[in-house]
Amino acid sequence: MRKRVCEAGRARGAKFRAISGYSWCSAEVDWIVSCTRWLRWPSDRDKEEEACDCTCPRPTRISLRSRHVVITGGSSGIGLSMAKLAVLEGSRVSILGRNTDKLTAACQEIVSYPETVQNLADTAEPLAVFGKPQVYGYSADVKDFSSVEKALTEAVEKLGPIDVLICSHGVSTPARFEDTPLDSMYHMLDTNLKGNLHCLKAAIPHMKSRISEGPGCISIVSSQAAQVSLYGYSAYSATKGGLRGLAEGLQQELLEYNIRVSLIFPPDTETPGFVEENKTKHELTVKLSESSGAMESMDVAKAAIHGLKAGQFSITCNFEGLTLSTVTAGMSPQPSLAHALFEICTMGILRIVAFVVLAGWYKTIGEFNRGQRK
Ligand SMILES: NC(=O)C1=CN([C@@H]2O[C@H](COP(=O)(O)OP(=O)(O)OC[C@H]3O[C@@H](n4cnc5c(N)ncnc54)[C@H](OP(=O)(O)O)[C@@H]3O)[C@@H](O)[C@H]2O)C=CC1
Ligand SMILES: CCCCCCCCCCCCCCCC(=O)[C@@H](N)CO
């Protein structure tokens, strides 16, 4: 298929050269022709899209209706909120975590979520009904590949091939690097980074088998702390930053199977994990990050599900997150032309804003250190 697409591109380039009479090297002409193609309206492009789905991530819609969504860390916080939204969309859901009690309680909460929303909505009009939600929990430790593989095999036997994988498991024990015990660093590294390698390694074979069913999706929960680190987050940021390389490389390998990869970049979010990390957080970490405030986990989940369904690569959760993603866009894919134009127009200005923010942070750190020395 890739060969056919390239041939088509070359043929268009040759036609252009023949008409225009230019004698540029063919690679340049092919490049210009492919750019003009990208600028055309989506409706025109879509027709060609069917025959060339392996070029570059394009705008798409990823449906969650009647699909099998697997969520690691789905028993708490952001993962739990995403699982609730998935059942509202009509998905069949499998959640993974270590603690079986938490899994059981979460499954009950997720199953009854559509009813809860209906009651809260206080409207006689019934929500779209997809029957009783199918939600199952599997106990697995993401640090242990065989336990993840076993859990996913069981989940696939129960609810079929995986259409959407959301990796939301994670731990954070922020502290100054020198005050962080190696064990704590290994715990974060093994859970946040190695844990994702394990989940993807085990899940991808179960996802490739559903290629004809419309686009599938792998969404990895990273953090704003991966886009810019803060005092006290050095080790944590290292474990989250690695996920970007993982996602960018994977997207190039998996587009061929119609699988979209995305990264979610939440800010501080009110979750049980956040409550836990706040117990020991360094006061400078609190000071530097408090200007952004903390979001509700359901709001983060709504932004994440919205971005996932739109086939975005970098999914941000609030305006600050959008600016941070823009200024750190680098060479990440950008399926949306509108977002690409926004990035191009605002990147320079946002870099100036970033310098101002950084200057403020270093000033705060300097003042804190001077206060300590007195
Ligand atoms: N809350 C925040 O401020 C932010 C969070 N994030 C990221 O979002 C994700 C979710 O965070 P949050 O909702 O706060 O986390 P919570 O601590 O509330 O939930 C974490 C979930 O991950 C599971 N989990 C943890 N370790 C393992 C493991 N070794 N194997 C399997 N499952 C595991 C937990 O279940 P169990 O304990 O039973 O194993 C739980 O379901 C994380 O990746 C986090 O880094 C990013 C930015 C901000
Ligand atoms: C254009 C420039 C705009 C700059 C704005 C920058 C603001 C950055 C704030 C970073 C906050 C980091 C939150 C980490 C949350 C997290 O991962 C933990 N809570 C994990 O549990």
Short mmCIF file of N, CA, C and O in Angstrom, two decimals, residues 305-373:
data_model
loop_
_atom_site.label_atom_id
_atom_site.label_comp_id
_atom_site.label_asym_id
_atom_site.label_seq_id
_atom_site.Cartn_x
_atom_site.Cartn_y
_atom_site.Cartn_z
N ILE A 305 -10.68 12.23 26.96
CA ILE A 305 -11.54 11.43 26.08
C ILE A 305 -11.86 12.23 24.81
O ILE A 305 -11.87 11.69 23.69
N HIS A 306 -12.05 13.52 24.97
CA HIS A 306 -12.33 14.36 23.80
C HIS A 306 -11.15 14.32 22.82
O HIS A 306 -11.32 14.10 21.62
N GLY A 307 -9.95 14.50 23.36
CA GLY A 307 -8.74 14.50 22.51
C GLY A 307 -8.52 13.14 21.87
O GLY A 307 -8.16 13.04 20.69
N LEU A 308 -8.76 12.09 22.66
CA LEU A 308 -8.57 10.72 22.16
C LEU A 308 -9.52 10.45 20.99
O LEU A 308 -9.11 9.93 19.94
N LYS A 309 -10.78 10.86 21.16
CA LYS A 309 -11.77 10.60 20.10
C LYS A 309 -11.46 11.40 18.83
O LYS A 309 -11.81 11.01 17.73
N ALA A 310 -10.80 12.57 19.02
CA ALA A 310 -10.48 13.40 17.86
C ALA A 310 -9.17 12.95 17.20
O ALA A 310 -8.73 13.56 16.22
N GLY A 311 -8.52 11.93 17.76
CA GLY A 311 -7.29 11.43 17.17
C GLY A 311 -6.10 12.36 17.36
O GLY A 311 -5.14 12.33 16.60
N GLN A 312 -6.16 13.22 18.41
CA GLN A 312 -5.01 14.10 18.66
C GLN A 312 -3.81 13.29 19.13
O GLN A 312 -3.99 12.24 19.74
N PHE A 313 -2.62 13.80 18.90
CA PHE A 313 -1.43 13.13 19.42
C PHE A 313 -1.11 13.65 20.83
O PHE A 313 -1.01 12.89 21.77
N SER A 314 -0.97 14.97 20.95
CA SER A 314 -0.72 15.55 22.28
C SER A 314 -2.04 16.06 22.82
O SER A 314 -2.65 16.95 22.23
N ILE A 315 -2.47 15.49 23.94
CA ILE A 315 -3.77 15.87 24.49
C ILE A 315 -3.56 16.73 25.74
O ILE A 315 -2.91 16.29 26.69
N THR A 316 -4.08 17.95 25.69
CA THR A 316 -3.90 18.85 26.82
C THR A 316 -5.24 19.01 27.53
O THR A 316 -6.30 18.73 26.96
N CYS A 317 -5.18 19.48 28.78
CA CYS A 317 -6.40 19.46 29.58
C CYS A 317 -6.93 20.83 29.93
O CYS A 317 -8.07 20.96 30.38
N ASN A 318 -6.12 21.88 29.78
CA ASN A 318 -6.60 23.24 30.05
C ASN A 318 -5.79 24.21 29.19
O ASN A 318 -4.91 23.80 28.44
N PHE A 319 -6.09 25.50 29.34
CA PHE A 319 -5.44 26.48 28.46
C PHE A 319 -3.93 26.52 28.69
O PHE A 319 -3.15 26.55 27.74
N GLU A 320 -3.54 26.45 29.95
CA GLU A 320 -2.11 26.47 30.26
C GLU A 320 -1.41 25.26 29.62
O GLU A 320 -0.31 25.37 29.07
N GLY A 321 -2.10 24.12 29.66
CA GLY A 321 -1.56 22.92 29.05
C GLY A 321 -1.40 23.09 27.54
O GLY A 321 -0.42 22.60 26.95
N LEU A 322 -2.34 23.79 26.93
CA LEU A 322 -2.26 24.02 25.49
C LEU A 322 -1.03 24.87 25.16
O LEU A 322 -0.29 24.57 24.21
N THR A 323 -0.78 25.90 25.97
CA THR A 323 0.40 26.75 25.71
C THR A 323 1.68 25.94 25.92
O THR A 323 2.62 26.06 25.14
N LEU A 324 1.68 25.13 26.96
CA LEU A 324 2.88 24.32 27.25
C LEU A 324 3.14 23.31 26.12
O LEU A 324 4.28 23.11 25.69
N SER A 325 2.08 22.68 25.62
CA SER A 325 2.25 21.73 24.52
C SER A 325 2.71 22.43 23.26
O SER A 325 3.48 21.88 22.47
N THR A 326 2.23 23.66 23.06
CA THR A 326 2.59 24.39 21.85
C THR A 326 4.07 24.75 21.87
O THR A 326 4.79 24.53 20.90
N VAL A 327 4.52 25.26 23.02
CA VAL A 327 5.91 25.71 23.09
C VAL A 327 6.89 24.52 23.09
O VAL A 327 8.06 24.69 22.78
N THR A 328 6.38 23.33 23.41
CA THR A 328 7.26 22.15 23.42
C THR A 328 6.90 21.16 22.30
O THR A 328 7.22 19.99 22.39
N ALA A 329 6.23 21.66 21.26
CA ALA A 329 5.71 20.75 20.22
C ALA A 329 6.81 19.95 19.50
O ALA A 329 6.60 18.80 19.13
N GLY A 330 7.97 20.57 19.30
CA GLY A 330 9.10 19.84 18.70
C GLY A 330 8.71 19.12 17.43
O GLY A 330 8.13 19.72 16.53
N MET A 331 9.01 17.83 17.35
CA MET A 331 8.67 17.06 16.14
C MET A 331 7.59 16.03 16.39
O MET A 331 7.52 15.00 15.73
N SER A 332 6.71 16.34 17.34
CA SER A 332 5.55 15.45 17.54
C SER A 332 4.60 15.61 16.37
O SER A 332 4.49 16.71 15.82
N PRO A 333 3.89 14.54 16.00
CA PRO A 333 2.91 14.67 14.92
C PRO A 333 1.80 15.64 15.31
O PRO A 333 1.50 15.78 16.50
N GLN A 334 1.23 16.30 14.32
CA GLN A 334 0.10 17.21 14.58
C GLN A 334 -0.96 16.96 13.51
O GLN A 334 -0.89 17.52 12.42
N PRO A 335 -1.94 16.11 13.80
CA PRO A 335 -2.92 15.77 12.76
C PRO A 335 -3.82 16.95 12.38
O PRO A 335 -4.36 16.97 11.27
N SER A 336 -3.99 17.92 13.26
CA SER A 336 -4.94 18.99 12.96
C SER A 336 -4.25 20.19 12.32
O SER A 336 -3.31 20.76 12.89
N LEU A 337 -4.75 20.58 11.15
CA LEU A 337 -4.18 21.74 10.45
C LEU A 337 -4.38 23.00 11.28
O LEU A 337 -3.49 23.85 11.39
N ALA A 338 -5.56 23.13 11.89
CA ALA A 338 -5.83 24.34 12.70
C ALA A 338 -4.84 24.43 13.86
O ALA A 338 -4.28 25.49 14.12
N HIS A 339 -4.60 23.29 14.51
CA HIS A 339 -3.64 23.31 15.62
C HIS A 339 -2.23 23.61 15.12
O HIS A 339 -1.47 24.32 15.77
N ALA A 340 -1.91 23.07 13.96
CA ALA A 340 -0.56 23.29 13.39
C ALA A 340 -0.36 24.78 13.14
O ALA A 340 0.68 25.35 13.47
N LEU A 341 -1.38 25.44 12.57
CA LEU A 341 -1.27 26.87 12.29
C LEU A 341 -1.15 27.66 13.60
O LEU A 341 -0.37 28.60 13.70
N PHE A 342 -1.92 27.22 14.60
CA PHE A 342 -1.85 27.88 15.91
C PHE A 342 -0.42 27.78 16.47
O PHE A 342 0.15 28.75 16.96
N GLU A 343 0.15 26.58 16.34
CA GLU A 343 1.52 26.38 16.84
C GLU A 343 2.51 27.30 16.13
O GLU A 343 3.33 27.97 16.76
N ILE A 344 2.37 27.34 14.79
CA ILE A 344 3.32 28.13 13.99
C ILE A 344 3.23 29.62 14.38
O ILE A 344 4.24 30.29 14.52
N CYS A 345 2.01 30.09 14.57
CA CYS A 345 1.81 31.53 14.84
C CYS A 345 2.19 31.93 16.27
O CYS A 345 2.53 33.08 16.51
N THR A 346 2.09 31.00 17.23
CA THR A 346 2.25 31.44 18.62
C THR A 346 3.54 30.97 19.30
O THR A 346 3.88 31.43 20.39
N MET A 347 4.24 30.04 18.65
CA MET A 347 5.42 29.44 19.30
C MET A 347 6.43 30.48 19.79
O MET A 347 6.92 30.41 20.92
N GLY A 348 6.75 31.45 18.94
CA GLY A 348 7.77 32.44 19.29
C GLY A 348 7.36 33.25 20.51
O GLY A 348 8.13 33.41 21.47
N ILE A 349 6.13 33.71 20.49
CA ILE A 349 5.64 34.52 21.60
C ILE A 349 5.62 33.68 22.89
O ILE A 349 6.02 34.13 23.95
N LEU A 350 5.16 32.43 22.75
CA LEU A 350 5.08 31.57 23.94
C LEU A 350 6.46 31.27 24.52
O LEU A 350 6.61 31.07 25.72
N ARG A 351 7.47 31.25 23.65
CA ARG A 351 8.84 31.04 24.15
C ARG A 351 9.24 32.23 25.06
O ARG A 351 9.90 32.05 26.07
N ILE A 352 8.78 33.42 24.69
CA ILE A 352 9.07 34.60 25.52
C ILE A 352 8.34 34.45 26.87
O ILE A 352 8.91 34.65 27.93
N VAL A 353 7.07 34.03 26.79
CA VAL A 353 6.30 33.81 28.04
C VAL A 353 7.03 32.78 28.91
O VAL A 353 7.14 32.94 30.14
N ALA A 354 7.53 31.73 28.26
CA ALA A 354 8.22 30.67 29.01
C ALA A 354 9.44 31.23 29.75
O ALA A 354 9.70 30.87 30.90
N PHE A 355 10.20 32.13 29.08
CA PHE A 355 11.36 32.74 29.75
C PHE A 355 10.92 33.50 30.99
O PHE A 355 11.59 33.46 32.03
N VAL A 356 9.81 34.21 30.87
CA VAL A 356 9.32 35.00 32.01
C VAL A 356 8.93 34.06 33.16
O VAL A 356 9.30 34.29 34.32
N VAL A 357 8.22 32.99 32.82
CA VAL A 357 7.81 32.01 33.86
C VAL A 357 9.05 31.41 34.52
O VAL A 357 9.16 31.34 35.75
N LEU A 358 10.03 31.02 33.69
CA LEU A 358 11.25 30.41 34.23
C LEU A 358 11.99 31.38 35.15
O LEU A 358 12.46 30.99 36.22
N ALA A 359 12.06 32.65 34.73
CA ALA A 359 12.75 33.66 35.56
C ALA A 359 12.07 33.75 36.92
O ALA A 359 12.74 33.81 37.96
N GLY A 360 10.74 33.69 36.92
CA GLY A 360 9.98 33.74 38.18
C GLY A 360 10.32 32.53 39.06
O GLY A 360 10.52 32.65 40.26
N TRP A 361 10.39 31.35 38.43
CA TRP A 361 10.69 30.13 39.19
C TRP A 361 12.08 30.22 39.83
O TRP A 361 12.26 29.95 41.01
N TYR A 362 13.10 30.61 39.02
CA TYR A 362 14.47 30.68 39.55
C TYR A 362 14.56 31.73 40.67
O TYR A 362 15.31 31.55 41.63
N LYS A 363 13.78 32.80 40.53
CA LYS A 363 13.78 33.84 41.58
C LYS A 363 13.23 33.25 42.88
O LYS A 363 13.82 33.41 43.96
N THR A 364 12.11 32.54 42.77
CA THR A 364 11.50 31.92 43.95
C THR A 364 12.48 30.94 44.61
O THR A 364 12.62 30.91 45.84
N ILE A 365 13.16 30.16 43.78
CA ILE A 365 14.11 29.16 44.33
C ILE A 365 15.27 29.89 45.03
O ILE A 365 15.66 29.52 46.14
N GLY A 366 15.77 30.96 44.39
CA GLY A 366 16.86 31.73 44.98
C GLY A 366 16.46 32.31 46.32
O GLY A 366 17.21 32.20 47.31
N GLU A 367 15.27 32.90 46.37
CA GLU A 367 14.79 33.50 47.63
C GLU A 367 14.66 32.43 48.72
O GLU A 367 15.03 32.64 49.86
N PHE A 368 14.13 31.27 48.33
CA PHE A 368 13.97 30.17 49.29
C PHE A 368 15.33 29.76 49.86
O PHE A 368 15.50 29.62 51.07
N ASN A 369 16.32 29.60 48.96
CA ASN A 369 17.65 29.16 49.40
C ASN A 369 18.29 30.20 50.32
O ASN A 369 18.91 29.85 51.32
N ARG A 370 18.12 31.48 49.98
CA ARG A 370 18.67 32.55 50.83
C ARG A 370 18.01 32.49 52.22
O ARG A 370 18.68 32.60 53.24
N GLY A 371 16.69 32.27 52.22
CA GLY A 371 15.94 32.15 53.49
C GLY A 371 16.46 31.00 54.33
O GLY A 371 16.56 31.09 55.55
N GLN A 372 16.83 29.90 53.68
CA GLN A 372 17.32 28.72 54.39
C GLN A 372 18.68 29.00 55.04
O GLN A 372 18.97 28.50 56.11
N ARG A 373 19.52 29.78 54.29
CA ARG A 373 20.88 30.03 54.78
C ARG A 373 20.90 30.95 56.01
O ARG A 373 21.80 30.89 56.80
#
